[in-house]
């Protein structure tokens, strides 16, 4: 069965610290997609990144970077030089290839990140 | 480009009543998915609509239903409301133009409180 585990429930850091959010997934499929979303206090989920199972290249976008390792079924997210505006709940999600069906994102429980000034 | 819009943003209903929530996807997006978010269960997939057809459904009772119109706008309905239906209901739209999974863009949600 598909499953996403975010073992860190809450993380608190001081501004400018680097922080890594862990995500471990389970799936039987060979084709699947992984996502990260950010949910600030306003409640709206903000898309951060999508990665398919055939692309294991790490990605960097500004202060954000993602490390995808199929060997350990992990898709970790690192924020470098964290800022107060990064405070939010971060969700990792998994979607299997249903032949075009976009639904059924399987979300982890989320990691609440608090960045203190 | 306007984002996903959901109406109403907040709703208070009484047990036993029914409720209809509305979602307008991003222009050009043909897939609309609905999710329920609660503190206990987290984010759970309800259903997905594409071209007015339900393409995928999560593990929710039949009291939860939805539909999609020809302009891709979607509504979801919950009948015979229970206290446990209190949640943030999120709608997401996606391009869904091919045979693979696109990112979904979420609306601000409708906060439903059942008393």
PDB file of C-alpha atoms in Angstrom:
ATOM      1  CA  UNK A   1       0.000   0.000   0.000  1.00  0.00           C
ATOM      2  CA  UNK A   2       1.104   3.541  -0.652  1.00  0.00           C
ATOM      3  CA  UNK A   3       2.271   5.485   2.348  1.00  0.00           C
ATOM      4  CA  UNK A   4       4.177   8.664   3.098  1.00  0.00           C
ATOM      5  CA  UNK A   5       5.926   9.116   6.416  1.00  0.00           C
ATOM      6  CA  UNK A   6       7.154  12.410   7.753  1.00  0.00           C
ATOM      7  CA  UNK A   7       8.655  11.395  11.057  1.00  0.00           C
ATOM      8  CA  UNK A   8       9.351  14.933  12.235  1.00  0.00           C
ATOM      9  CA  UNK A   9       6.155  16.394  13.617  1.00  0.00           C
ATOM     10  CA  UNK A  10       7.601  19.751  14.594  1.00  0.00           C
ATOM     11  CA  UNK A  11      10.946  21.430  14.070  1.00  0.00           C
ATOM     12  CA  UNK A  12      12.065  24.701  15.556  1.00  0.00           C
ATOM     13  CA  UNK A  13      15.131  26.549  14.308  1.00  0.00           C
ATOM     14  CA  UNK A  14      16.632  29.981  14.616  1.00  0.00           C
ATOM     15  CA  UNK A  15      16.762  32.185  11.559  1.00  0.00           C
ATOM     16  CA  UNK A  16      19.675  31.490   9.181  1.00  0.00           C
ATOM     17  CA  UNK A  17      19.998  27.901  10.283  1.00  0.00           C
ATOM     18  CA  UNK A  18      19.741  25.167   7.666  1.00  0.00           C
ATOM     19  CA  UNK A  19      16.968  22.639   8.177  1.00  0.00           C
ATOM     20  CA  UNK A  20      16.127  19.337   6.491  1.00  0.00           C
ATOM     21  CA  UNK A  21      12.633  17.888   6.411  1.00  0.00           C
ATOM     22  CA  UNK A  22      12.515  14.136   5.964  1.00  0.00           C
ATOM     23  CA  UNK A  23      10.099  12.192   3.791  1.00  0.00           C
ATOM     24  CA  UNK A  24      10.004   8.430   3.330  1.00  0.00           C
ATOM     25  CA  UNK A  25       7.508   6.800   0.990  1.00  0.00           C
ATOM     26  CA  UNK A  26       6.213   3.351   0.163  1.00  0.00           C
ATOM     27  CA  UNK A  27       4.776   2.267  -3.163  1.00  0.00           C
ATOM     28  CA  UNK A  28       4.595  -0.849  -5.285  1.00  0.00           C
ATOM     29  CA  UNK A  29       4.610   1.037  -8.547  1.00  0.00           C
ATOM     30  CA  UNK A  30       7.671   1.716 -10.635  1.00  0.00           C
ATOM     31  CA  UNK A  31       6.155   4.927 -11.976  1.00  0.00           C
ATOM     32  CA  UNK A  32       5.147   7.439  -9.367  1.00  0.00           C
ATOM     33  CA  UNK A  33       5.442  11.104  -8.524  1.00  0.00           C
ATOM     34  CA  UNK A  34       6.562  12.882  -5.418  1.00  0.00           C
ATOM     35  CA  UNK A  35       5.603  16.365  -4.322  1.00  0.00           C
ATOM     36  CA  UNK A  36       6.281  18.881  -1.623  1.00  0.00           C
ATOM     37  CA  UNK A  37       3.694  21.424  -0.569  1.00  0.00           C
ATOM     38  CA  UNK A  38       3.870  24.282   1.917  1.00  0.00           C
ATOM     39  CA  UNK A  39       0.879  25.291   4.025  1.00  0.00           C
ATOM     40  CA  UNK A  40       1.353  28.687   5.691  1.00  0.00           C
ATOM     41  CA  UNK A  41      -0.972  29.810   8.482  1.00  0.00           C
ATOM     42  CA  UNK A  42      -3.400  31.162   5.876  1.00  0.00           C
ATOM     43  CA  UNK A  43      -4.228  27.548   5.026  1.00  0.00           C
ATOM     44  CA  UNK A  44      -3.648  27.424   1.283  1.00  0.00           C
ATOM     45  CA  UNK A  45      -1.382  24.620   0.095  1.00  0.00           C
ATOM     46  CA  UNK A  46       1.418  25.986  -2.058  1.00  0.00           C
ATOM     47  CA  UNK A  47       3.075  23.712  -4.597  1.00  0.00           C
ATOM     48  CA  UNK A  48       6.871  23.572  -4.263  1.00  0.00           C
ATOM     49  CA  UNK A  49       8.146  20.725  -6.405  1.00  0.00           C
ATOM     50  CA  UNK A  50       7.140  17.634  -8.398  1.00  0.00           C
ATOM     51  CA  UNK A  51       9.532  14.816  -9.174  1.00  0.00           C
ATOM     52  CA  UNK A  52       8.878  11.603 -11.117  1.00  0.00           C
ATOM     53  CA  UNK A  53      10.342   8.272 -10.164  1.00  0.00           C
ATOM     54  CA  UNK A  54      12.700   8.182 -13.130  1.00  0.00           C
ATOM     55  CA  UNK A  55      14.415  11.428 -12.322  1.00  0.00           C
ATOM     56  CA  UNK A  56      16.762  11.061  -9.376  1.00  0.00           C
ATOM     57  CA  UNK A  57      18.605  14.284  -9.956  1.00  0.00           C
ATOM     58  CA  UNK A  58      18.697  16.562  -6.983  1.00  0.00           C
ATOM     59  CA  UNK A  59      17.172  19.958  -7.484  1.00  0.00           C
ATOM     60  CA  UNK A  60      17.991  23.363  -6.121  1.00  0.00           C
ATOM     61  CA  UNK A  61      15.747  26.387  -6.273  1.00  0.00           C
ATOM     62  CA  UNK A  62      17.126  29.355  -4.445  1.00  0.00           C
ATOM     63  CA  UNK A  63      17.352  28.429  -0.766  1.00  0.00           C
ATOM     64  CA  UNK A  64      15.395  25.224  -1.336  1.00  0.00           C
ATOM     65  CA  UNK A  65      16.894  21.905  -2.371  1.00  0.00           C
ATOM     66  CA  UNK A  66      15.547  18.393  -2.671  1.00  0.00           C
ATOM     67  CA  UNK A  67      17.350  15.089  -2.406  1.00  0.00           C
ATOM     68  CA  UNK A  68      15.596  12.114  -4.025  1.00  0.00           C
ATOM     69  CA  UNK A  69      17.024   8.667  -3.301  1.00  0.00           C
ATOM     70  CA  UNK A  70      15.126   5.677  -4.637  1.00  0.00           C
ATOM     71  CA  UNK A  71      17.437   3.283  -2.832  1.00  0.00           C
ATOM     72  CA  UNK A  72      16.138   4.509   0.505  1.00  0.00           C
ATOM     73  CA  UNK A  73      12.688   5.628  -0.736  1.00  0.00           C
ATOM     74  CA  UNK A  74      13.334   9.106   0.520  1.00  0.00           C
ATOM     75  CA  UNK A  75      12.646  12.570  -0.825  1.00  0.00           C
ATOM     76  CA  UNK A  76      14.106  15.039   1.635  1.00  0.00           C
ATOM     77  CA  UNK A  77      13.753  18.796   1.547  1.00  0.00           C
ATOM     78  CA  UNK A  78      16.394  21.230   2.783  1.00  0.00           C
ATOM     79  CA  UNK A  79      15.969  24.925   3.436  1.00  0.00           C
ATOM     80  CA  UNK A  80      19.251  26.785   3.578  1.00  0.00           C
ATOM     81  CA  UNK A  81      19.568  29.916   5.678  1.00  0.00           C
ATOM     82  CA  UNK A  82      16.009  29.677   6.949  1.00  0.00           C
ATOM     83  CA  UNK A  83      13.868  32.774   7.319  1.00  0.00           C
ATOM     84  CA  UNK A  84      10.859  33.580   9.476  1.00  0.00           C
ATOM     85  CA  UNK A  85       8.674  33.496   6.349  1.00  0.00           C
ATOM     86  CA  UNK A  86       9.537  29.814   5.965  1.00  0.00           C
ATOM     87  CA  UNK A  87       7.441  29.045   9.038  1.00  0.00           C
ATOM     88  CA  UNK A  88       4.676  26.747   7.837  1.00  0.00           C
ATOM     89  CA  UNK A  89       3.581  23.144   7.710  1.00  0.00           C
ATOM     90  CA  UNK A  90       5.310  21.223   4.951  1.00  0.00           C
ATOM     91  CA  UNK A  91       3.723  18.198   3.347  1.00  0.00           C
ATOM     92  CA  UNK A  92       5.320  15.494   1.277  1.00  0.00           C
ATOM     93  CA  UNK A  93       2.954  13.639  -1.073  1.00  0.00           C
ATOM     94  CA  UNK A  94       2.967  10.648  -3.379  1.00  0.00           C
ATOM     95  CA  UNK A  95       0.939  10.034  -6.508  1.00  0.00           C
ATOM     96  CA  UNK A  96       0.967   6.848  -8.495  1.00  0.00           C
ATOM     97  CA  UNK A  97       0.511   6.791 -12.239  1.00  0.00           C
ATOM     98  CA  UNK A  98      -3.148   6.128 -12.854  1.00  0.00           C
ATOM     99  CA  UNK A  99      -2.913   6.701 -16.572  1.00  0.00           C
ATOM    100  CA  UNK A 100      -3.641  10.370 -16.422  1.00  0.00           C
ATOM    101  CA  UNK A 101      -5.684  10.550 -13.247  1.00  0.00           C
ATOM    102  CA  UNK A 102      -4.402  13.454 -11.255  1.00  0.00           C
ATOM    103  CA  UNK A 103      -6.065  12.704  -8.025  1.00  0.00           C
ATOM    104  CA  UNK A 104      -5.329  10.614  -5.024  1.00  0.00           C
ATOM    105  CA  UNK A 105      -2.322  12.390  -3.678  1.00  0.00           C
ATOM    106  CA  UNK A 106      -1.231  10.484  -0.602  1.00  0.00           C
ATOM    107  CA  UNK A 107      -0.002  13.020   1.914  1.00  0.00           C
ATOM    108  CA  UNK A 108       2.269  12.622   4.874  1.00  0.00           C
ATOM    109  CA  UNK A 109       1.128  14.035   8.221  1.00  0.00           C
ATOM    110  CA  UNK A 110       3.225  17.131   7.685  1.00  0.00           C
ATOM    111  CA  UNK A 111       6.115  18.761   9.499  1.00  0.00           C
ATOM    112  CA  UNK A 112       5.487  22.035  11.254  1.00  0.00           C
ATOM    113  CA  UNK A 113       8.505  24.281  10.884  1.00  0.00           C
ATOM    114  CA  UNK A 114       8.920  27.266  13.159  1.00  0.00           C
ATOM    115  CA  UNK A 115      11.691  29.691  12.349  1.00  0.00           C
ATOM    116  CA  UNK A 116      12.423  32.091  15.176  1.00  0.00           C
ATOM    117  CA  UNK A 117      14.125  35.446  14.649  1.00  0.00           C
TER     118      UNK A 117
ATOM    119  CA  UNK B   1      -3.785  34.052 -14.086  1.00  0.00           C
ATOM    120  CA  UNK B   2      -6.372  33.724 -11.332  1.00  0.00           C
ATOM    121  CA  UNK B   3      -5.868  30.885  -8.888  1.00  0.00           C
ATOM    122  CA  UNK B   4      -8.290  28.282  -7.667  1.00  0.00           C
ATOM    123  CA  UNK B   5     -11.265  29.855  -5.949  1.00  0.00           C
ATOM    124  CA  UNK B   6     -13.532  28.223  -3.422  1.00  0.00           C
ATOM    125  CA  UNK B   7     -16.803  29.427  -2.009  1.00  0.00           C
ATOM    126  CA  UNK B   8     -17.866  29.875   0.647  1.00  0.00           C
ATOM    127  CA  UNK B   9     -14.725  30.259   2.734  1.00  0.00           C
ATOM    128  CA  UNK B  10     -16.466  29.524   6.013  1.00  0.00           C
ATOM    129  CA  UNK B  11     -19.624  27.630   6.782  1.00  0.00           C
ATOM    130  CA  UNK B  12     -21.433  26.571   9.939  1.00  0.00           C
ATOM    131  CA  UNK B  13     -24.040  23.848   9.668  1.00  0.00           C
ATOM    132  CA  UNK B  14     -26.053  21.698  12.018  1.00  0.00           C
ATOM    133  CA  UNK B  15     -25.900  17.908  12.262  1.00  0.00           C
ATOM    134  CA  UNK B  16     -28.237  16.296   9.759  1.00  0.00           C
ATOM    135  CA  UNK B  17     -28.164  19.158   7.297  1.00  0.00           C
ATOM    136  CA  UNK B  18     -26.539  19.013   3.903  1.00  0.00           C
ATOM    137  CA  UNK B  19     -23.981  21.340   2.383  1.00  0.00           C
ATOM    138  CA  UNK B  20     -22.670  22.218  -1.081  1.00  0.00           C
ATOM    139  CA  UNK B  21     -19.191  23.617  -1.650  1.00  0.00           C
ATOM    140  CA  UNK B  22     -18.029  25.162  -4.883  1.00  0.00           C
ATOM    141  CA  UNK B  23     -14.685  25.249  -6.640  1.00  0.00           C
ATOM    142  CA  UNK B  24     -13.560  27.136  -9.738  1.00  0.00           C
ATOM    143  CA  UNK B  25     -10.304  25.804 -11.171  1.00  0.00           C
ATOM    144  CA  UNK B  26      -7.518  27.735 -12.819  1.00  0.00           C
ATOM    145  CA  UNK B  27      -8.462  28.646 -16.367  1.00  0.00           C
ATOM    146  CA  UNK B  28      -7.502  25.830 -18.716  1.00  0.00           C
ATOM    147  CA  UNK B  29      -7.318  23.194 -15.999  1.00  0.00           C
ATOM    148  CA  UNK B  30      -9.646  20.297 -16.618  1.00  0.00           C
ATOM    149  CA  UNK B  31      -9.058  18.175 -13.542  1.00  0.00           C
ATOM    150  CA  UNK B  32     -10.499  19.062 -10.154  1.00  0.00           C
ATOM    151  CA  UNK B  33      -9.768  17.084  -7.007  1.00  0.00           C
ATOM    152  CA  UNK B  34     -11.193  17.456  -3.528  1.00  0.00           C
ATOM    153  CA  UNK B  35      -9.466  16.776  -0.227  1.00  0.00           C
ATOM    154  CA  UNK B  36     -10.533  16.825   3.387  1.00  0.00           C
ATOM    155  CA  UNK B  37      -8.109  18.069   6.019  1.00  0.00           C
ATOM    156  CA  UNK B  38      -8.643  17.349   9.708  1.00  0.00           C
ATOM    157  CA  UNK B  39      -6.220  17.476  12.640  1.00  0.00           C
ATOM    158  CA  UNK B  40      -6.642  13.769  13.286  1.00  0.00           C
ATOM    159  CA  UNK B  41      -6.623  12.258   9.805  1.00  0.00           C
ATOM    160  CA  UNK B  42      -4.590  14.867   7.961  1.00  0.00           C
ATOM    161  CA  UNK B  43      -5.155  15.395   4.267  1.00  0.00           C
ATOM    162  CA  UNK B  44      -7.323  12.775   2.624  1.00  0.00           C
ATOM    163  CA  UNK B  45      -8.368  12.471  -0.982  1.00  0.00           C
ATOM    164  CA  UNK B  46     -12.108  12.568  -1.636  1.00  0.00           C
ATOM    165  CA  UNK B  47     -12.510  12.396  -5.418  1.00  0.00           C
ATOM    166  CA  UNK B  48     -11.278  13.681  -8.747  1.00  0.00           C
ATOM    167  CA  UNK B  49     -13.283  14.910 -11.713  1.00  0.00           C
ATOM    168  CA  UNK B  50     -12.146  15.283 -15.283  1.00  0.00           C
ATOM    169  CA  UNK B  51     -14.352  16.330 -18.174  1.00  0.00           C
ATOM    170  CA  UNK B  52     -17.466  16.030 -16.006  1.00  0.00           C
ATOM    171  CA  UNK B  53     -16.644  12.437 -15.050  1.00  0.00           C
ATOM    172  CA  UNK B  54     -15.495  11.120 -11.713  1.00  0.00           C
ATOM    173  CA  UNK B  55     -12.165   9.531 -12.458  1.00  0.00           C
ATOM    174  CA  UNK B  56     -11.012   8.519  -9.018  1.00  0.00           C
ATOM    175  CA  UNK B  57     -12.555   8.233  -5.573  1.00  0.00           C
ATOM    176  CA  UNK B  58     -11.166   8.018  -2.076  1.00  0.00           C
ATOM    177  CA  UNK B  59     -12.422   6.001   0.827  1.00  0.00           C
ATOM    178  CA  UNK B  60     -15.348   8.124   2.011  1.00  0.00           C
ATOM    179  CA  UNK B  61     -18.988   7.201   2.586  1.00  0.00           C
ATOM    180  CA  UNK B  62     -21.628   7.810  -0.035  1.00  0.00           C
ATOM    181  CA  UNK B  63     -22.774  10.925   1.832  1.00  0.00           C
ATOM    182  CA  UNK B  64     -19.915  12.657   0.061  1.00  0.00           C
ATOM    183  CA  UNK B  65     -20.561  13.301  -3.594  1.00  0.00           C
ATOM    184  CA  UNK B  66     -19.474  15.692  -6.265  1.00  0.00           C
ATOM    185  CA  UNK B  67     -19.899  16.776  -9.823  1.00  0.00           C
ATOM    186  CA  UNK B  68     -18.166  18.794 -12.456  1.00  0.00           C
ATOM    187  CA  UNK B  69     -19.715  21.092 -14.990  1.00  0.00           C
ATOM    188  CA  UNK B  70     -18.788  21.660 -18.607  1.00  0.00           C
ATOM    189  CA  UNK B  71     -16.773  24.755 -17.660  1.00  0.00           C
ATOM    190  CA  UNK B  72     -14.719  22.569 -15.266  1.00  0.00           C
ATOM    191  CA  UNK B  73     -16.202  24.160 -12.159  1.00  0.00           C
ATOM    192  CA  UNK B  74     -16.917  21.586  -9.516  1.00  0.00           C
ATOM    193  CA  UNK B  75     -19.184  21.199  -6.532  1.00  0.00           C
ATOM    194  CA  UNK B  76     -19.062  18.748  -3.706  1.00  0.00           C
ATOM    195  CA  UNK B  77     -22.009  17.853  -1.536  1.00  0.00           C
ATOM    196  CA  UNK B  78     -22.163  16.319   1.903  1.00  0.00           C
ATOM    197  CA  UNK B  79     -25.534  15.060   3.029  1.00  0.00           C
ATOM    198  CA  UNK B  80     -26.675  14.246   6.558  1.00  0.00           C
ATOM    199  CA  UNK B  81     -23.793  16.082   8.148  1.00  0.00           C
ATOM    200  CA  UNK B  82     -22.034  14.557  11.139  1.00  0.00           C
ATOM    201  CA  UNK B  83     -19.848  16.273  13.713  1.00  0.00           C
ATOM    202  CA  UNK B  84     -16.844  14.455  12.256  1.00  0.00           C
ATOM    203  CA  UNK B  85     -17.350  16.185   8.923  1.00  0.00           C
ATOM    204  CA  UNK B  86     -15.995  19.396  10.439  1.00  0.00           C
ATOM    205  CA  UNK B  87     -12.874  20.034   8.415  1.00  0.00           C
ATOM    206  CA  UNK B  88     -11.091  22.190   5.902  1.00  0.00           C
ATOM    207  CA  UNK B  89     -12.180  21.120   2.426  1.00  0.00           C
ATOM    208  CA  UNK B  90      -9.598  21.829  -0.200  1.00  0.00           C
ATOM    209  CA  UNK B  91     -10.082  21.856  -3.921  1.00  0.00           C
ATOM    210  CA  UNK B  92      -7.184  21.438  -6.320  1.00  0.00           C
ATOM    211  CA  UNK B  93      -6.978  21.854 -10.059  1.00  0.00           C
ATOM    212  CA  UNK B  94      -4.540  20.375 -12.486  1.00  0.00           C
ATOM    213  CA  UNK B  95      -3.754  20.659 -16.158  1.00  0.00           C
ATOM    214  CA  UNK B  96      -4.141  16.903 -16.694  1.00  0.00           C
ATOM    215  CA  UNK B  97      -3.222  17.197 -20.351  1.00  0.00           C
ATOM    216  CA  UNK B  98      -1.376  13.936 -20.688  1.00  0.00           C
ATOM    217  CA  UNK B  99      -0.798  10.500 -19.337  1.00  0.00           C
ATOM    218  CA  UNK B 100       1.181  11.492 -16.315  1.00  0.00           C
ATOM    219  CA  UNK B 101       0.721  13.248 -13.044  1.00  0.00           C
ATOM    220  CA  UNK B 102       0.793  17.016 -13.009  1.00  0.00           C
ATOM    221  CA  UNK B 103       1.145  19.187  -9.962  1.00  0.00           C
ATOM    222  CA  UNK B 104      -2.099  20.213  -8.371  1.00  0.00           C
ATOM    223  CA  UNK B 105      -2.795  23.799  -7.409  1.00  0.00           C
ATOM    224  CA  UNK B 106      -4.906  24.256  -4.324  1.00  0.00           C
ATOM    225  CA  UNK B 107      -7.531  26.790  -3.401  1.00  0.00           C
ATOM    226  CA  UNK B 108      -7.792  28.478   0.000  1.00  0.00           C
ATOM    227  CA  UNK B 109     -10.305  25.934   1.225  1.00  0.00           C
ATOM    228  CA  UNK B 110     -13.732  26.011   2.818  1.00  0.00           C
ATOM    229  CA  UNK B 111     -13.749  25.694   6.587  1.00  0.00           C
ATOM    230  CA  UNK B 112     -16.859  23.679   7.510  1.00  0.00           C
ATOM    231  CA  UNK B 113     -17.989  23.515  11.114  1.00  0.00           C
ATOM    232  CA  UNK B 114     -20.775  21.124  12.042  1.00  0.00           C
ATOM    233  CA  UNK B 115     -22.517  21.773  15.365  1.00  0.00           C
TER     234      UNK B 115
END
